[in-house]
Coordinates of C-alpha atoms and ligand atoms in Angstrom, one line a residue:
M80 CA 363.4 141.7 120.1
P81 CA 365.5 143.8 122.6
D82 CA 363.9 146.9 124.0
H83 CA 367.1 148.9 123.3
D84 CA 369.3 149.8 120.3
F85 CA 372.6 149.7 122.1
D86 CA 374.0 148.4 125.3
L87 CA 375.8 151.7 125.8
F88 CA 375.3 155.2 124.4
V89 CA 378.2 157.5 125.0
I90 CA 377.5 161.3 124.7
G91 CA 380.8 163.0 123.9
G92 CA 383.7 161.6 121.9
G93 CA 386.6 163.1 123.9
S94 CA 389.3 161.5 126.0
G95 CA 387.0 159.8 128.4
G96 CA 384.2 158.9 126.0
V97 CA 386.4 157.3 123.4
R98 CA 388.3 155.1 125.9
A99 CA 385.0 154.0 127.6
A100 CA 383.4 153.2 124.2
R101 CA 386.4 151.2 123.0
I102 CA 386.8 149.1 126.2
A103 CA 383.1 148.5 126.6
A104 CA 383.0 147.2 123.0
G105 CA 385.9 145.0 123.8
H106 CA 383.9 143.5 126.6
G107 CA 381.2 142.6 124.0
A108 CA 378.8 145.6 124.4
T109 CA 377.1 147.2 121.4
V110 CA 378.1 150.9 121.6
M111 CA 377.3 154.2 119.9
V112 CA 379.2 157.4 120.5
A113 CA 377.7 160.8 119.6
E114 CA 380.1 163.7 119.1
E115 CA 378.9 167.2 118.2
Y116 CA 382.2 168.7 117.1
R117 CA 385.3 166.6 116.4
V118 CA 386.3 163.1 117.6
G119 CA 389.1 163.3 120.1
G120 CA 387.5 166.1 122.2
T121 CA 389.2 169.0 123.9
C122 CA 392.6 167.4 124.6
V123 CA 393.2 166.4 121.0
I124 CA 391.4 169.2 119.1
R125 CA 391.9 172.3 121.3
G126 CA 393.6 171.4 124.5
C127 CA 396.7 169.5 125.6
V128 CA 398.0 168.4 122.2
P129 CA 397.8 171.6 120.2
K130 CA 398.9 173.5 123.3
K131 CA 402.0 171.5 123.7
L132 CA 402.9 171.9 120.0
L133 CA 402.6 175.7 120.4
V134 CA 404.7 175.4 123.6
Y135 CA 407.4 173.6 121.7
A136 CA 407.3 176.3 119.0
S137 CA 407.6 179.1 121.5
R138 CA 410.7 177.6 123.2
F139 CA 412.8 177.7 120.1
S140 CA 413.3 181.4 120.7
Y141 CA 415.3 180.6 123.9
E142 CA 417.3 177.9 122.1
F143 CA 418.3 180.3 119.4
E144 CA 419.4 182.9 121.9
D145 CA 421.3 180.4 124.0
A146 CA 423.1 178.8 121.0
A147 CA 425.6 181.7 120.8
G148 CA 427.1 180.9 124.1
Y149 CA 427.9 177.4 122.8
G150 CA 429.7 178.8 119.7
W151 CA 426.8 178.8 117.2
T152 CA 426.1 181.7 114.9
V153 CA 422.5 181.7 114.2
P154 CA 421.1 184.1 111.6
E155 CA 418.4 186.4 112.8
P156 CA 415.5 183.8 113.2
T157 CA 412.1 184.7 111.8
F158 CA 408.9 183.0 112.8
D159 CA 405.8 182.3 110.7
W160 CA 402.6 181.8 112.7
K161 CA 400.6 180.6 109.6
T162 CA 403.1 177.7 109.1
L163 CA 402.9 176.7 112.7
I164 CA 399.0 176.7 112.7
A165 CA 398.8 174.9 109.4
N166 CA 401.2 172.2 110.6
K167 CA 399.4 172.0 113.9
D168 CA 396.1 171.6 112.1
R169 CA 397.5 168.8 110.0
E170 CA 398.6 166.9 113.1
I171 CA 395.3 167.4 114.8
A172 CA 393.4 166.1 111.7
R173 CA 395.7 163.0 111.7
L174 CA 395.0 162.3 115.4
E175 CA 391.3 162.8 114.9
A176 CA 391.3 160.2 112.0
A177 CA 393.4 157.8 114.2
Y178 CA 390.8 158.1 117.0
T179 CA 388.0 157.5 114.6
T180 CA 389.7 154.4 113.1
T181 CA 390.3 153.0 116.6
L182 CA 386.6 153.3 117.4
E183 CA 385.6 151.8 114.1
R184 CA 388.0 148.9 114.5
A185 CA 386.4 148.2 117.9
K186 CA 383.0 148.1 116.1
V187 CA 381.8 151.3 117.9
A188 CA 379.2 153.2 115.9
I189 CA 380.0 156.9 115.6
V190 CA 377.4 159.6 114.9
K191 CA 378.4 163.2 114.3
S192 CA 375.6 165.0 116.2
R193 CA 374.7 166.6 119.4
A194 CA 372.9 164.2 121.6
V195 CA 370.6 164.9 124.5
M196 CA 368.6 162.7 126.9
E197 CA 364.9 162.4 126.4
D198 CA 364.4 160.2 129.4
A199 CA 366.6 157.8 131.4
H200 CA 366.9 155.3 128.5
T201 CA 366.3 157.5 125.4
V202 CA 368.8 159.7 123.6
R203 CA 367.8 162.1 120.8
L204 CA 370.2 162.9 118.0
V205 CA 369.8 166.7 117.4
A206 CA 371.1 166.5 113.8
T207 CA 368.4 164.1 112.7
G208 CA 365.8 164.0 115.4
E209 CA 366.3 160.2 115.7
K210 CA 365.6 158.7 119.1
L211 CA 367.6 155.7 120.3
R212 CA 367.1 153.5 123.3
A213 CA 370.1 152.5 125.3
K214 CA 370.5 150.1 128.2
N215 CA 373.3 152.3 129.7
I216 CA 374.2 155.9 129.0
L217 CA 377.6 157.5 129.6
L218 CA 377.8 161.3 129.9
A219 CA 381.3 162.3 128.8
T220 CA 380.5 165.8 127.5
G221 CA 383.6 167.6 129.0
A222 CA 383.7 171.3 129.8
A223 CA 383.9 174.6 128.0
P224 CA 385.5 178.0 128.6
H225 CA 383.6 180.3 130.8
L226 CA 384.4 184.0 130.2
G227 CA 383.0 185.2 133.6
S228 CA 380.4 187.9 134.2
E229 CA 379.1 190.2 131.5
I230 CA 381.4 193.3 130.9
A231 CA 381.3 195.9 128.2
G232 CA 383.0 194.5 125.1
L233 CA 383.0 190.9 126.1
E234 CA 382.2 190.0 122.4
H235 CA 385.7 191.0 121.5
V236 CA 387.3 188.5 123.9
I237 CA 388.6 185.2 122.8
S238 CA 389.0 182.0 124.8
S239 CA 391.6 179.2 124.4
N240 CA 389.4 177.7 121.7
E241 CA 390.0 180.6 119.4
A242 CA 393.6 181.2 120.4
F243 CA 394.5 178.0 118.6
D244 CA 393.2 179.3 115.3
L245 CA 394.1 183.0 115.2
E246 CA 394.8 184.4 111.7
E247 CA 397.9 186.2 112.9
L248 CA 400.2 186.2 115.9
P249 CA 399.1 189.2 118.0
K250 CA 401.9 191.7 118.5
R251 CA 400.4 192.6 121.9
I252 CA 398.0 190.3 123.9
L253 CA 396.3 190.7 127.2
I254 CA 395.3 187.5 128.9
Q255 CA 393.0 187.5 131.9
G256 CA 393.3 184.6 134.3
G257 CA 395.8 183.0 136.7
G258 CA 395.3 179.3 136.2
Y259 CA 397.4 176.9 134.2
I260 CA 395.8 177.7 130.8
A261 CA 396.4 181.4 131.3
V262 CA 400.1 181.0 132.3
E263 CA 400.7 178.5 129.5
F264 CA 399.3 180.8 126.8
A265 CA 401.3 183.7 128.3
G266 CA 404.4 181.6 127.9
I267 CA 403.5 180.6 124.3
F268 CA 402.8 184.1 123.1
N269 CA 405.8 185.6 125.0
G270 CA 408.1 183.0 123.5
L271 CA 406.8 183.6 120.0
G272 CA 407.6 187.3 120.3
S273 CA 404.3 188.9 121.4
E274 CA 404.2 191.5 124.2
V275 CA 402.2 189.8 126.9
T276 CA 400.2 191.2 129.8
L277 CA 398.7 188.8 132.3
V278 CA 395.9 190.1 134.5
Y279 CA 394.7 188.1 137.5
R280 CA 392.2 189.1 140.2
G281 CA 394.0 187.2 143.0
E282 CA 397.2 187.7 144.9
N283 CA 399.3 185.5 142.7
I284 CA 399.1 183.2 139.7
L285 CA 398.4 179.4 140.0
R286 CA 396.0 179.4 142.9
G287 CA 396.0 176.0 144.6
F288 CA 399.6 175.3 143.8
D289 CA 402.4 175.5 146.4
D290 CA 403.2 179.1 147.3
D291 CA 406.9 178.7 146.5
V292 CA 406.0 177.4 143.1
R293 CA 403.7 180.3 142.5
E294 CA 406.3 182.8 143.6
H295 CA 409.1 181.2 141.6
L296 CA 407.1 180.9 138.4
R297 CA 405.9 184.4 138.6
S298 CA 409.4 185.8 139.0
E299 CA 410.7 183.6 136.1
M300 CA 407.9 184.7 133.8
E301 CA 408.5 188.3 134.6
R302 CA 412.2 187.8 134.0
R303 CA 411.3 186.5 130.5
G304 CA 409.3 189.7 129.9
V305 CA 405.7 188.8 130.8
K306 CA 404.0 191.7 132.5
I307 CA 401.9 190.3 135.4
V308 CA 399.2 192.5 137.0
T309 CA 397.6 191.0 140.0
R310 CA 394.6 192.0 142.2
Q311 CA 392.9 193.6 139.1
T312 CA 390.2 192.5 136.7
V313 CA 389.3 193.6 133.2
E314 CA 386.4 196.0 133.4
S315 CA 385.9 196.8 129.7
V316 CA 387.2 196.0 126.3
E317 CA 386.6 198.6 123.5
K318 CA 387.5 198.2 119.8
V319 CA 389.8 201.1 118.8
E320 CA 391.5 201.9 115.6
H321 CA 394.6 199.7 116.1
G322 CA 393.3 196.9 118.3
F323 CA 391.4 196.9 121.6
C324 CA 391.6 199.2 124.6
V325 CA 391.3 197.2 127.8
V326 CA 390.5 199.0 131.1
L327 CA 391.3 197.4 134.4
S328 CA 389.5 197.9 137.7
D329 CA 392.2 200.3 138.8
R330 CA 391.6 202.3 135.6
Q331 CA 394.9 201.2 134.1
A332 CA 394.4 201.0 130.3
F333 CA 396.2 198.8 127.8
T334 CA 396.0 198.9 124.0
V335 CA 396.5 195.4 122.6
D336 CA 395.8 193.4 119.4
R337 CA 394.0 190.5 121.2
V338 CA 392.2 190.0 124.5
M339 CA 392.0 186.4 125.8
F340 CA 390.2 185.3 128.9
A341 CA 391.3 182.0 130.6
T342 CA 389.0 182.5 133.5
G343 CA 387.8 178.9 134.1
R344 CA 385.8 176.1 132.5
R345 CA 382.3 174.9 133.2
P346 CA 380.9 171.4 132.8
N347 CA 378.9 170.9 129.6
I348 CA 375.5 170.1 131.1
S349 CA 373.2 172.7 129.6
G350 CA 370.3 171.2 127.7
L351 CA 371.6 167.7 128.2
G352 CA 368.3 166.5 129.7
L353 CA 369.7 165.7 133.1
E354 CA 366.5 166.6 134.9
T355 CA 364.3 164.5 132.6
A356 CA 366.6 161.5 133.3
G357 CA 366.8 162.2 137.0
V358 CA 370.6 162.9 137.1
T359 CA 371.7 165.4 139.7
L360 CA 374.6 167.8 140.1
A361 CA 377.2 168.0 142.8
K362 CA 378.2 171.1 144.8
N363 CA 381.2 171.6 142.4
G364 CA 378.7 172.2 139.5
G365 CA 379.6 168.9 137.8
I366 CA 377.4 165.8 137.5
A367 CA 377.2 164.0 140.9
V368 CA 378.8 160.6 140.8
D369 CA 380.3 158.0 143.2
A370 CA 383.7 156.4 143.0
F371 CA 382.5 154.2 140.1
S372 CA 381.3 157.3 138.2
Q373 CA 377.7 156.1 138.7
T374 CA 375.1 158.9 139.0
L375 CA 372.0 158.6 141.1
V376 CA 370.4 156.7 138.2
P377 CA 372.1 153.3 138.3
H378 CA 372.4 152.8 134.5
I379 CA 373.7 156.4 133.8
H380 CA 377.3 157.2 134.5
A381 CA 379.4 160.3 134.0
I382 CA 383.2 160.7 133.6
G383 CA 385.8 163.3 132.9
D384 CA 385.5 167.1 133.0
V385 CA 381.6 167.0 133.1
T386 CA 382.0 165.7 136.7
N387 CA 384.5 168.4 137.6
R388 CA 386.6 166.1 139.8
V389 CA 390.2 166.3 138.6
N390 CA 390.0 167.9 135.1
L391 CA 392.9 166.2 133.3
T392 CA 393.0 164.0 130.3
P393 CA 394.7 160.9 131.9
V394 CA 392.0 161.1 134.7
A395 CA 389.2 161.2 132.2
I396 CA 390.7 158.2 130.3
R397 CA 391.2 156.3 133.6
E398 CA 387.6 157.0 134.6
G399 CA 386.3 155.9 131.2
H400 CA 388.3 152.7 131.3
A401 CA 387.2 151.9 134.9
F402 CA 383.6 152.5 134.0
A403 CA 383.7 150.1 131.1
D404 CA 385.5 147.4 133.2
T405 CA 383.0 147.9 136.0
V406 CA 379.8 147.8 134.0
F407 CA 380.7 145.5 131.1
G408 CA 383.8 143.6 132.2
S409 CA 382.6 142.2 135.6
K410 CA 385.6 144.0 137.2
P411 CA 384.3 146.7 139.6
T412 CA 387.0 149.4 139.5
P413 CA 386.8 152.5 141.7
I414 CA 388.8 155.6 140.8
D415 CA 391.6 156.8 143.0
H416 CA 392.0 160.6 142.6
I417 CA 394.8 160.9 145.2
D418 CA 398.4 162.0 144.3
V419 CA 397.7 162.7 140.6
P420 CA 400.9 164.1 139.1
T421 CA 400.4 167.0 136.8
A422 CA 402.4 169.6 134.8
V423 CA 401.9 173.1 133.8
F424 CA 403.6 173.8 130.4
S425 CA 404.4 177.3 131.3
E426 CA 407.9 178.8 130.6
P427 CA 409.5 177.5 132.7
E428 CA 407.6 174.3 133.2
V429 CA 406.0 173.2 136.5
G430 CA 405.5 169.6 137.7
V431 CA 403.7 168.7 140.9
V432 CA 402.4 165.7 142.8
G433 CA 400.9 165.4 146.2
L434 CA 400.5 168.0 148.9
T435 CA 401.6 171.6 149.0
E436 CA 403.4 172.8 152.1
A437 CA 400.2 174.5 153.3
Q438 CA 398.0 171.4 152.7
A439 CA 400.6 169.2 154.5
C440 CA 400.7 171.6 157.5
A441 CA 396.9 171.5 157.7
R442 CA 396.8 167.7 157.8
L443 CA 399.9 166.5 159.5
A444 CA 401.4 167.0 162.9
K445 CA 405.0 167.5 161.7
V446 CA 406.1 168.6 158.3
D447 CA 409.7 168.9 157.0
I448 CA 410.5 171.0 154.0
Y449 CA 413.5 170.5 151.7
K450 CA 414.1 172.9 148.9
S451 CA 416.7 174.0 146.4
S452 CA 417.0 176.7 143.8
F453 CA 419.9 176.8 141.4
R454 CA 421.0 177.8 137.9
P455 CA 420.7 174.9 135.5
L456 CA 424.0 173.9 133.9
K457 CA 422.8 174.4 130.4
T458 CA 422.1 178.1 131.0
T459 CA 425.6 178.9 132.3
L460 CA 427.4 179.1 129.0
A461 CA 424.3 180.7 127.5
G462 CA 424.5 183.4 130.1
R463 CA 420.8 183.1 130.8
D464 CA 419.7 184.4 134.1
T465 CA 417.2 181.8 135.3
R466 CA 416.8 179.4 138.2
A467 CA 415.2 176.0 138.6
F468 CA 413.4 175.1 141.8
F469 CA 412.9 171.8 143.6
K470 CA 410.9 171.2 146.8
L471 CA 410.0 168.0 148.8
V472 CA 407.3 168.1 151.4
V473 CA 407.9 165.3 154.0
D474 CA 405.7 163.9 156.7
G475 CA 408.0 164.5 159.7
E476 CA 406.5 161.6 161.7
T477 CA 406.6 158.8 159.1
D478 CA 409.4 160.3 156.8
R479 CA 407.0 159.8 153.8
V480 CA 407.4 162.2 150.9
V481 CA 403.9 163.6 150.6
G482 CA 404.6 166.3 148.0
C483 CA 407.1 167.2 145.3
H484 CA 407.1 170.5 143.4
I485 CA 409.5 171.3 140.5
V486 CA 409.8 174.4 138.4
G487 CA 412.3 174.2 135.5
P488 CA 413.1 172.5 132.2
D489 CA 411.5 169.1 131.9
A490 CA 409.6 169.4 135.1
G491 CA 406.6 167.5 133.5
E492 CA 408.9 164.6 132.5
M493 CA 410.4 164.4 136.0
I494 CA 407.2 164.6 137.9
Q495 CA 405.7 161.6 136.1
L496 CA 408.6 159.5 137.6
V497 CA 408.4 161.1 141.0
G498 CA 404.7 160.3 140.9
I499 CA 405.5 156.6 141.0
A500 CA 407.6 157.0 144.1
V501 CA 405.0 159.1 145.9
K502 CA 402.2 156.7 145.0
M503 CA 404.4 153.9 146.4
K504 CA 404.6 155.9 149.6
A505 CA 408.4 156.3 149.4
T506 CA 410.1 157.9 152.3
K507 CA 412.7 160.7 152.3
A508 CA 415.2 158.0 153.3
D509 CA 414.2 156.0 150.1
F510 CA 414.9 159.1 148.0
D511 CA 418.3 159.6 149.7
A512 CA 419.2 155.9 149.2
V513 CA 419.1 156.4 145.4
M514 CA 422.3 157.3 143.7
A515 CA 422.3 160.6 141.8
V516 CA 422.5 160.8 138.0
H517 CA 425.1 163.4 137.3
P518 CA 425.1 166.0 135.9
T519 CA 421.3 166.4 135.7
A520 CA 418.8 168.7 137.3
S521 CA 416.8 165.9 138.8
E522 CA 419.7 164.7 140.9
E523 CA 418.5 167.4 143.2
L524 CA 415.7 165.1 144.2
V525 CA 418.0 162.7 145.9
T526 CA 420.7 165.1 147.2
M527 CA 418.7 167.5 149.3
R528 CA 420.1 166.7 152.7
E529 CA 419.4 169.9 154.8
K530 CA 415.8 170.7 155.9
A531 CA 414.8 174.2 154.9
L532 CA 412.3 174.2 157.7
S533 CA 410.2 172.1 160.0
H534 CA 406.6 172.8 161.0
V535 CA 405.4 171.2 164.2
R536 CA 401.7 171.5 165.1
Q537 CA 401.3 172.6 168.8
A538 CA 399.2 170.0 170.7
A539 CA 395.8 171.4 171.7
E540 CA 395.6 172.5 175.3
Ligands
LIG101 C1 393.8 174.7 126.6 C2 393.7 173.5 127.3 C3 394.9 172.8 127.6 C4 394.8 171.6 128.4 N1 396.0 171.0 128.7 C5 396.0 169.8 129.3 C6 397.2 169.2 129.6 O1 398.3 169.6 129.3 N2 397.1 168.0 130.3 C7 395.9 167.4 130.7 O2 395.9 166.3 131.3 N3 394.8 168.1 130.4 C8 394.8 169.2 129.8 N4 393.6 169.9 129.5 C9 392.3 169.3 130.0 C10 391.8 168.1 129.1 O3 391.7 168.6 127.8 C11 390.5 167.6 129.7 O4 390.6 167.3 131.0 C12 390.0 166.4 128.9 O5 389.9 166.7 127.5 C13 388.7 165.9 129.5 O6 388.2 164.9 128.7 P1 386.6 164.6 128.6 O7 386.5 163.3 127.9 O8 386.0 164.7 130.0 O9 386.0 165.8 127.8 P2 386.4 166.4 126.4 O10 387.7 165.9 125.9 O11 386.2 167.8 126.5 O12 385.3 165.7 125.4 C14 384.0 166.0 125.5 C15 383.4 165.9 124.1 O13 382.0 165.9 124.2 C16 381.5 166.7 123.1 N5 380.1 167.1 123.5 C17 379.7 167.9 124.5 N6 378.4 167.9 124.6 C18 377.9 167.1 123.7 C19 376.6 166.6 123.3 N7 375.5 167.0 124.0 N8 376.5 165.7 122.3 C20 377.5 165.3 121.6 N9 378.8 165.6 121.9 C21 379.0 166.5 122.9 C22 382.4 167.8 122.9 O14 382.4 168.3 121.6 C23 383.8 167.1 123.2 O15 384.4 166.6 122.0 C24 393.6 171.1 128.8 C25 392.4 171.7 128.5 C26 392.4 172.9 127.7 C27 391.2 173.6 127.4

């Protein structure tokens, strides 16, 4: 009789856990997945997918406005939040069912319960108290919103989790945060007609992104009516007769209908039994793993947001797949986290891959910058005052394109394709050799001939 119930026990049925379970089962492993909330995890239930649906909804307002310049007469559009949320919920339920079916077809056992480790081979299901033995354990518990330090009235503040299920569209909303989730929700609510104030403690939104992107996005968001307040934090939130009174560190006060914090996410590690199993944490607060997602305990692995490496769905999926191939498929597969393309579904959209100008200057002896800002053709007849932005960061010694940064319509779609070229180590000459597709915005990528500037690092004395 085997001394374990499963070859693999996966804690967390999100993007990474579901992929790992399915692939491991395909390699012949007996697998159980425990999910404490809903199968599909953050991305499907309260992350990427519902977010993008809300982004689509919010952008119709610009389409209706722009239509007049193209000869259309559009009756005064009206928007119904409840319809949007009900339709979004239906789609999420469909996806959750599809994920469940995929797992069932792969013969993966699913248990709807919180699971914690009792020791390095034993998992306890909190719902029933049942204890199960597993040869291998995969920690794929993701991350959760972190609202920051305690302030007066924090109980009135919502996170992105609740923003997806509000009863009503707030007429006025204050969002604290400057990361991608904050700017995306600012765009969503602004496009749907809310009055939006974005408060961020730093100098500018989207810390870690290229400075030109940050500047360009900020001015475009402001142009669309988002009020952006930087170098301030929310000090208190008080319930008042018609909403909430929010006071900032400079004593500015705002009365709004909703207060949302998008102030970061923390790995879900609390109470997981890491210590009892001998699993350690890394400096970034996530579970410490090597390139194969293996923890210090050889048969316990961790993938996705709980490791706090690159917190994106495709990365969690790739890590889950690589784990299953490594451990159950006799195909050791390390994960490469370099040059991961990514998008911010703000309004306008951002797409980036590779190094920022500042990162390139810190690493390379010579850096050439190409950039272009222009009014997209579609907006001309509409009379919309907006500009798109393209930037290439090039290694001046090898001519390799080491970074690409786009702000404008479809930036997310474009950056996926540029990502292939950057990953293949394409040079600026390779880009230039490609014929333009005209008239498009992306033709800018192959027609930027003039360097905007060149950085040359002075040799040390
Ligand atoms: C608002 C928002 C928008 C986002 N937009 C994008 C985007 O556009 N593109 C993108 O690539 N990424 C996006 N992300 C990030 C993306 O959702 C995550 O990177 C991805 O979901 C990580 O996958 P994961 O498998 O590591 O964790 P998750 O998908 O979070 O799954 C973890 C699962 O584990 C469960 N769980 C936790 N603890 C336990 C336990 N002890 N027992 C049982 N179950 C447990 C949780 O309920 C959850 O379902 C977004 C995130 C948010 C919040």
